C-alpha positions as YAML, in Angstrom:
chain: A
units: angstrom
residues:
- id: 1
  name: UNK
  ca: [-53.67, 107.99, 44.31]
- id: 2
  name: UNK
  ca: [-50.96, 105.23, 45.49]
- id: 3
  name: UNK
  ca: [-47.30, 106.46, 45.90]
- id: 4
  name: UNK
  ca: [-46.36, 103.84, 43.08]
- id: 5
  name: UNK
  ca: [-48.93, 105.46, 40.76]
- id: 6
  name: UNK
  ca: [-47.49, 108.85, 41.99]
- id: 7
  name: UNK
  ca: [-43.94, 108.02, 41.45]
- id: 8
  name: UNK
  ca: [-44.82, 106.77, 37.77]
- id: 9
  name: UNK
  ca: [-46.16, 110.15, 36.85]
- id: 10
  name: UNK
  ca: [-43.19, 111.72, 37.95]
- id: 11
  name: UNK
  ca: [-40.62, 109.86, 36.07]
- id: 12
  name: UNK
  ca: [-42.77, 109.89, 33.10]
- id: 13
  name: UNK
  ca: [-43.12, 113.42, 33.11]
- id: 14
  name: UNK
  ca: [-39.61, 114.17, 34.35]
- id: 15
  name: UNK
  ca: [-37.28, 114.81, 31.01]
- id: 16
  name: UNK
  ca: [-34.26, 113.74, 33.05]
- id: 17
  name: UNK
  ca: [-32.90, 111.15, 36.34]
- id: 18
  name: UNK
  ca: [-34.20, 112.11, 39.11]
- id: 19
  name: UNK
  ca: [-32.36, 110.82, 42.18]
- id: 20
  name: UNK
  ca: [-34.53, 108.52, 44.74]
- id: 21
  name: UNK
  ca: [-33.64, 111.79, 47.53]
- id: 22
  name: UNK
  ca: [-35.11, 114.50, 44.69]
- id: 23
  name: UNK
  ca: [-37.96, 111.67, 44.28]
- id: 24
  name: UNK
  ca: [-38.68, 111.57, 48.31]
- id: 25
  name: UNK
  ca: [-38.99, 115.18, 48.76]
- id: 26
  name: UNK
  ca: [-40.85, 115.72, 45.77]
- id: 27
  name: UNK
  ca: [-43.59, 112.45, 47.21]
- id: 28
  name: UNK
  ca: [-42.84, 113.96, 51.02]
- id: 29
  name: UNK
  ca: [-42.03, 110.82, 51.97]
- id: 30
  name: UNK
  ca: [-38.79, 108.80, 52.99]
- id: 31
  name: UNK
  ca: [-36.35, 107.63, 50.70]
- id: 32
  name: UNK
  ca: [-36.64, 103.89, 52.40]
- id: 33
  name: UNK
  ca: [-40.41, 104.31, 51.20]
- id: 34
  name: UNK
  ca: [-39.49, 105.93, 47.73]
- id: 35
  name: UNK
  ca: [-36.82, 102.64, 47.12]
- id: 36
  name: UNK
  ca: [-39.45, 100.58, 47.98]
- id: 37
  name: UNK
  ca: [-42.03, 101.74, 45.30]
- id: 38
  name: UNK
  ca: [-39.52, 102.14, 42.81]
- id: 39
  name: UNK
  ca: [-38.54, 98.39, 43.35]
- id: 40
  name: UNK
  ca: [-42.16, 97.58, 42.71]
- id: 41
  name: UNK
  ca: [-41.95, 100.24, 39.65]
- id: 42
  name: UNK
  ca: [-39.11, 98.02, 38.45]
- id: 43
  name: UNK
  ca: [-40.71, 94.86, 38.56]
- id: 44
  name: UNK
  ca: [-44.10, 96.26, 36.78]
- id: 45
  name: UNK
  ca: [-41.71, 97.44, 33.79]
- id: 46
  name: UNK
  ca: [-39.83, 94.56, 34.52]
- id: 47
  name: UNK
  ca: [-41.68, 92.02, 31.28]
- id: 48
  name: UNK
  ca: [-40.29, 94.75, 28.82]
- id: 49
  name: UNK
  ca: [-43.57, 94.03, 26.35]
- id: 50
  name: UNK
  ca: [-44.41, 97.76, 26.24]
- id: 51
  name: UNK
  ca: [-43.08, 100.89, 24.76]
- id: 52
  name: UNK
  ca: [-41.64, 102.37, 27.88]
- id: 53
  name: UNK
  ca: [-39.01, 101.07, 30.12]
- id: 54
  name: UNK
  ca: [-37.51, 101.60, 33.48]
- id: 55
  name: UNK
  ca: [-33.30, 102.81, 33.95]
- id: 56
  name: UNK
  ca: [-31.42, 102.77, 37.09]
- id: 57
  name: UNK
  ca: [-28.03, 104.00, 37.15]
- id: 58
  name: UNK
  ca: [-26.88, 104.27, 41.02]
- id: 59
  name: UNK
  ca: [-29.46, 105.90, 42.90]
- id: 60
  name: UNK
  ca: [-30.78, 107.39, 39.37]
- id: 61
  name: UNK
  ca: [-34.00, 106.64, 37.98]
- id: 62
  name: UNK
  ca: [-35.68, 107.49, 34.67]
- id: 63
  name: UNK
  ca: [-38.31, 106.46, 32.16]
- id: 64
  name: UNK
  ca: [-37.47, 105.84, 28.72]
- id: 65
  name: UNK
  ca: [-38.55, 104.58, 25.38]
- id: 66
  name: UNK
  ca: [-37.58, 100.99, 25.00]
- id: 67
  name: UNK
  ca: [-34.39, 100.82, 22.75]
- id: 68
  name: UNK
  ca: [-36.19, 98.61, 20.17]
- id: 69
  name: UNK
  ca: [-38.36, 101.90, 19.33]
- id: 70
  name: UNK
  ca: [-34.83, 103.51, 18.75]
- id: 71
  name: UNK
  ca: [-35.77, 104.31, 14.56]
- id: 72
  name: UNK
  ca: [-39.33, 105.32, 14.88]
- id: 73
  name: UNK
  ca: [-38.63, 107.42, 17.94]
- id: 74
  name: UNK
  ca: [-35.68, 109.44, 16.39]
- id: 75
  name: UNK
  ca: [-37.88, 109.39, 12.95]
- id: 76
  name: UNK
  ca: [-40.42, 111.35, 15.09]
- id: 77
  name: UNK
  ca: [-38.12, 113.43, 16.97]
- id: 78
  name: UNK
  ca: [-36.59, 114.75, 13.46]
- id: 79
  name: UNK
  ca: [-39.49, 115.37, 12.06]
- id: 80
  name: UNK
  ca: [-40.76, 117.45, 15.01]
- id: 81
  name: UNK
  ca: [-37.43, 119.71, 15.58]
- id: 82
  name: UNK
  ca: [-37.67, 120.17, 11.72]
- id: 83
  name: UNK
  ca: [-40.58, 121.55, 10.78]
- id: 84
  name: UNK
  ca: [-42.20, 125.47, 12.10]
- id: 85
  name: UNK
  ca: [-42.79, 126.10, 15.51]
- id: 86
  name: UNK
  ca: [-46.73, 125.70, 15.97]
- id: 87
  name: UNK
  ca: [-48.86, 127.96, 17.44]
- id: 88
  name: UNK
  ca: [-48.52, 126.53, 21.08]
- id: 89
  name: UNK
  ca: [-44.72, 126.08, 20.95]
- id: 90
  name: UNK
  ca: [-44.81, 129.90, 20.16]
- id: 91
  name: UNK
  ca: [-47.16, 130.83, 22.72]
- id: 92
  name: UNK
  ca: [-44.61, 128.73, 25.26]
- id: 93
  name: UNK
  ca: [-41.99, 130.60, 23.66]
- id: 94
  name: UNK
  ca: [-43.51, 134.31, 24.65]
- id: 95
  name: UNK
  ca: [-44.25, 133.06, 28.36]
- id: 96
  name: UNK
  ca: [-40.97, 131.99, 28.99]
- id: 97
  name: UNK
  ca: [-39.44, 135.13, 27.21]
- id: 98
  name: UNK
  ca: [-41.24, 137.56, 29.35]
- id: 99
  name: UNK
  ca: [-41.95, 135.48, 32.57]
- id: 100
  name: UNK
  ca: [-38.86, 133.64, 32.58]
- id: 101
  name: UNK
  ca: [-37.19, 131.46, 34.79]
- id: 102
  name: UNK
  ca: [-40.48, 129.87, 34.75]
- id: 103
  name: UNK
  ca: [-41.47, 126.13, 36.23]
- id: 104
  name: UNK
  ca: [-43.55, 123.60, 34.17]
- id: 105
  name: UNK
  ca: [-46.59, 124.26, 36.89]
- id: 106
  name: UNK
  ca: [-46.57, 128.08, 36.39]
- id: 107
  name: UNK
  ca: [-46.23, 127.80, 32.27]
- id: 108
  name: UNK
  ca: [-49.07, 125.76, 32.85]
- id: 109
  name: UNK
  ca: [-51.23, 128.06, 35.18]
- id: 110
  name: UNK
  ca: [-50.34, 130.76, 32.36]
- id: 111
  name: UNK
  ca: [-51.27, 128.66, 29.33]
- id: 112
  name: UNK
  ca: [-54.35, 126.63, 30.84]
- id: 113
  name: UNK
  ca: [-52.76, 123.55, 29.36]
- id: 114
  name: UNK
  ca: [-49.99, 120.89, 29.90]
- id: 115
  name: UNK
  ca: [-46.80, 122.05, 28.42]
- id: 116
  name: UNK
  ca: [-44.88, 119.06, 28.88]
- id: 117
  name: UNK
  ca: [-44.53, 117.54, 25.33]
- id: 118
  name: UNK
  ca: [-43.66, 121.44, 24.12]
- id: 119
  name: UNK
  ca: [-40.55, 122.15, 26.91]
- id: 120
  name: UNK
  ca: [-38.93, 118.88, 25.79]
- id: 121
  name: UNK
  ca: [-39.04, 119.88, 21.88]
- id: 122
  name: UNK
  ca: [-38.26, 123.58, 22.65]
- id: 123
  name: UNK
  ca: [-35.47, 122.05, 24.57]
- id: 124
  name: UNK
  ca: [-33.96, 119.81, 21.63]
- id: 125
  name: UNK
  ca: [-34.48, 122.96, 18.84]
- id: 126
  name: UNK
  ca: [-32.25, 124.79, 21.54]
- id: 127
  name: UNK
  ca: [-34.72, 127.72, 21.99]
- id: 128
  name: UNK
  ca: [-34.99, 127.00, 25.66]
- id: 129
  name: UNK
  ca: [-33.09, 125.28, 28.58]
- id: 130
  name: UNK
  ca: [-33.75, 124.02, 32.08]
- id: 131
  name: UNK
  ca: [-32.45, 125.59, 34.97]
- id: 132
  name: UNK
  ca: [-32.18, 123.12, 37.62]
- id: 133
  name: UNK
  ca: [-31.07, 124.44, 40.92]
- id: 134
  name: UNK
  ca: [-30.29, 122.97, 44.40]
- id: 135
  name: UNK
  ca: [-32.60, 125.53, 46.49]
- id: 136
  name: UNK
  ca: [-35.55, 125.07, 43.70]
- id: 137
  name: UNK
  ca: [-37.88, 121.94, 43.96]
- id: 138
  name: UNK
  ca: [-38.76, 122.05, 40.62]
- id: 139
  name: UNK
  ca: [-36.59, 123.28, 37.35]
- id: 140
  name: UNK
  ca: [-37.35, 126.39, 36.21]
- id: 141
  name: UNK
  ca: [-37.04, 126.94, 32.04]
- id: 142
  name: UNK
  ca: [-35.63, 130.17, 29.98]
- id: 143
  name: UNK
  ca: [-34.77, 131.01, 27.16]
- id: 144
  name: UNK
  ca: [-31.47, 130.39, 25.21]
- id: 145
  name: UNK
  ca: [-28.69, 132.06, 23.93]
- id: 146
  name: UNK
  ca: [-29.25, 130.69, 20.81]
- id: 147
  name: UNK
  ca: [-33.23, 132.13, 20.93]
- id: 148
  name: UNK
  ca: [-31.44, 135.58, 21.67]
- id: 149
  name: UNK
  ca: [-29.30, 135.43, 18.46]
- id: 150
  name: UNK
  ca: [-32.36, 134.17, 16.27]
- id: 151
  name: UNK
  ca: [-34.16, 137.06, 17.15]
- id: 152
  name: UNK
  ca: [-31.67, 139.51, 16.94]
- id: 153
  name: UNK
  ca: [-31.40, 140.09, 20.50]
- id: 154
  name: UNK
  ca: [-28.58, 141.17, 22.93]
- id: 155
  name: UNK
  ca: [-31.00, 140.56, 26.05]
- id: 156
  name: UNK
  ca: [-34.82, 139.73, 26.50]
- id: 157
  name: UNK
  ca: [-35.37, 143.74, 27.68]
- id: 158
  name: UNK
  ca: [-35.36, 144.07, 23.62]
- id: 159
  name: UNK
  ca: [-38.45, 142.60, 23.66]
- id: 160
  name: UNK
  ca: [-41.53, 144.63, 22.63]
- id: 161
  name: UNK
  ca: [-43.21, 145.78, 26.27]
- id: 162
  name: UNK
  ca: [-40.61, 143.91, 27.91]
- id: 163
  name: UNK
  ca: [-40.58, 146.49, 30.63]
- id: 164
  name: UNK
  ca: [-44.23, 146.50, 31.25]
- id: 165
  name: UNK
  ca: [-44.86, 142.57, 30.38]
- id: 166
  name: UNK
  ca: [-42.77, 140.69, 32.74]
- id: 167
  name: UNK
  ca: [-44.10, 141.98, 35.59]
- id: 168
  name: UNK
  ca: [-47.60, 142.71, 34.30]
- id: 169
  name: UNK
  ca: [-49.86, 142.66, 37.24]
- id: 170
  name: UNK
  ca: [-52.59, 140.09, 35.92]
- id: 171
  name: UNK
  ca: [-49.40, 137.53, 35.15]
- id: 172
  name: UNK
  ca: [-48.14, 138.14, 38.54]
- id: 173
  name: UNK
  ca: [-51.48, 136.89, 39.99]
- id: 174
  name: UNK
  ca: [-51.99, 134.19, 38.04]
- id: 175
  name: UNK
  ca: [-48.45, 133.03, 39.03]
- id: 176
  name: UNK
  ca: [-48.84, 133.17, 42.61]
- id: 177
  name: UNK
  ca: [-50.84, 131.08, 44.69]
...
């Protein structure tokens, strides 16, 4: 794949800015090359007929829904962080309680399935946050505080099996490469 279709995945996945230095290291290339492809990025979102558009702010970059689809995106959102957790959200849920700090990739290896869509709604009901440190190259997601208190909880050890789930051998495997 080209480095401009690469760089597109990456801020469409991405649920925040990502900085054109996060954006090199992530593409292992240099930022001269990363501003170059995101210039080209810019131009290709650049007629503004679709649904998704291009931001820059500084040396920010991030995809977004185009501000006309303001109403039927937040009609959507609502009616998402409204209604029951589905079966998948929960399933996210228990990985990230008893795995947790967990990245996308891992939650993934653990669920056979991309998890993407579920992190970001988890994320606005509150039930689970991103952890974004300087030493890690990709976020890493737990639970809330909030989570805790719906459940009754004073920490995750609570948990049924805690103890003997987190580090459960056959997890650790499929979590390491």
């Amino acid at each position: 794949m080209s480095k401009l279709s690469q760089l597109e995945s990456i801020l469409f996945v991405a649920s925040k800015p990502l900085s054109t230095k996060k954006l090199a290291k992530v593409l292992r290339v240099s930022e001269g090359e990363v501003e170059t492809t995101l210039g080209e990025l810019a131009q290709k979102y650049s007629l503004n007929t679709g649904g998704i558009v291009l931001l820059q702010n500084n040396d920010e970059w991030q995809m977004v829904s185009h501000p006309e689809n303001k109403d039927v995106a937040e009609n959507f959102l609502k009616t998402e962080v409204s209604d029951e957790l589905t079966r998948p959200q929960l399933e996210t849920l228990t990985v990230i309680s008893y795995c947790g700090p967990i990245t996308k990739p891992e939650l993934e290896q653990v669920r056979g399935v991309n998890c993407a869509l579920i992190l970001r709604n988890l994320m606005i009901r509150g039930l689970v946050k991103e952890r974004d440190e300087a030493t890690n190259l990709l976020p890493q997601y737990e639970v809330t505080m909030d989570y805790l208190r719906h459940l009754g909880l004073q920490n995750l050890s609570e948990l049924p099996e805690y103890v003997q789930l987190h580090n459960h051998e056959a997890v650790m495997k499929t979590l390491t490469p």
